[in-house]
Amino acid sequence: GEFLADVASLRRIMVPLEVAVTRASQTAANTYRDTTGALAQATFQLRPFVKPGAAADTVGGGQQP
């Protein structure tokens, strides 16, 4: 219950959709010097949910006096 209460207190909630975790390409493995073959790549989309009244509160903007 406490976790859900904490999430509910947030102004914006981001929900990941269409999550896919795959083995990273050889190019990525070389870039990160992975020699174990354990490097993974995650792709996903985010869907934002904004509480009513929170849209005016933007990064750097905040409420105006």
GROMACS .gro file of C-alpha atoms in nm:
model
   65
    1GLY     CA    1   0.000   0.000   0.000
    2GLU     CA    2   0.280   0.246   0.082
    3PHE     CA    3   0.440   0.209  -0.264
    4LEU     CA    4   0.111   0.281  -0.439
    5ALA     CA    5   0.054   0.582  -0.214
    6ASP     CA    6   0.400   0.715  -0.304
    7VAL     CA    7   0.334   0.668  -0.677
    8ALA     CA    8  -0.006   0.834  -0.645
    9SER     CA    9   0.160   1.141  -0.491
   10LEU     CA   10   0.367   1.203  -0.805
   11ARG     CA   11   0.252   1.464  -1.054
   12ARG     CA   12   0.371   1.267  -1.354
   13ILE     CA   13   0.391   0.892  -1.397
   14MET     CA   14   0.579   0.734  -1.689
   15VAL     CA   15   0.465   0.385  -1.793
   16PRO     CA   16   0.695   0.177  -2.016
   17LEU     CA   17   0.524   0.003  -2.310
   18GLU     CA   18   0.641  -0.251  -2.565
   19VAL     CA   19   0.952  -0.342  -2.365
   20ALA     CA   20   1.202  -0.565  -2.544
   21VAL     CA   21   1.536  -0.684  -2.409
   22THR     CA   22   1.771  -0.838  -2.665
   23ARG     CA   23   2.135  -0.926  -2.698
   24ALA     CA   24   2.334  -0.618  -2.798
   25SER     CA   25   2.481  -0.597  -3.147
   26GLN     CA   26   2.844  -0.683  -3.205
   27THR     CA   27   2.915  -0.315  -3.270
   28ALA     CA   28   2.775  -0.221  -2.927
   29ALA     CA   29   2.967  -0.506  -2.763
   30ASN     CA   30   3.289  -0.379  -2.922
   31THR     CA   31   3.213  -0.020  -2.819
   32TYR     CA   32   3.167  -0.120  -2.454
   33ARG     CA   33   3.445  -0.382  -2.470
   34ASP     CA   34   3.210  -0.663  -2.373
   35THR     CA   35   3.395  -0.992  -2.412
   36THR     CA   36   3.143  -1.204  -2.221
   37GLY     CA   37   2.850  -1.177  -2.463
   38ALA     CA   38   2.632  -1.064  -2.172
   39LEU     CA   39   2.565  -0.709  -2.295
   40ALA     CA   40   2.192  -0.650  -2.342
   41GLN     CA   41   1.994  -0.380  -2.518
   42ALA     CA   42   1.654  -0.262  -2.400
   43THR     CA   43   1.405  -0.076  -2.619
   44PHE     CA   44   1.075   0.064  -2.502
   45GLN     CA   45   0.824   0.345  -2.539
   46LEU     CA   46   0.708   0.568  -2.256
   47ARG     CA   47   0.353   0.683  -2.199
   48PRO     CA   48   0.318   0.977  -1.962
   49PHE     CA   49   0.024   1.028  -1.732
   50VAL     CA   50  -0.015   1.377  -1.583
   51LYS     CA   51  -0.244   1.464  -1.295
   52PRO     CA   52  -0.491   1.743  -1.371
   53GLY     CA   53  -0.344   2.078  -1.272
   54ALA     CA   54   0.015   1.953  -1.296
   55ALA     CA   55   0.061   2.045  -1.663
   56ALA     CA   56   0.146   2.407  -1.578
   57ASP     CA   57   0.434   2.291  -1.359
   58THR     CA   58   0.708   2.248  -1.618
   59VAL     CA   59   1.080   2.197  -1.572
   60GLY     CA   60   1.238   2.534  -1.506
   61GLY     CA   61   0.903   2.708  -1.529
   62GLY     CA   62   0.721   2.634  -1.209
   63GLN     CA   63   0.437   2.848  -1.084
   64GLN     CA   64   0.448   3.218  -1.153
   65PRO     CA   65   0.377   3.460  -0.864
   0.00000   0.00000   0.00000
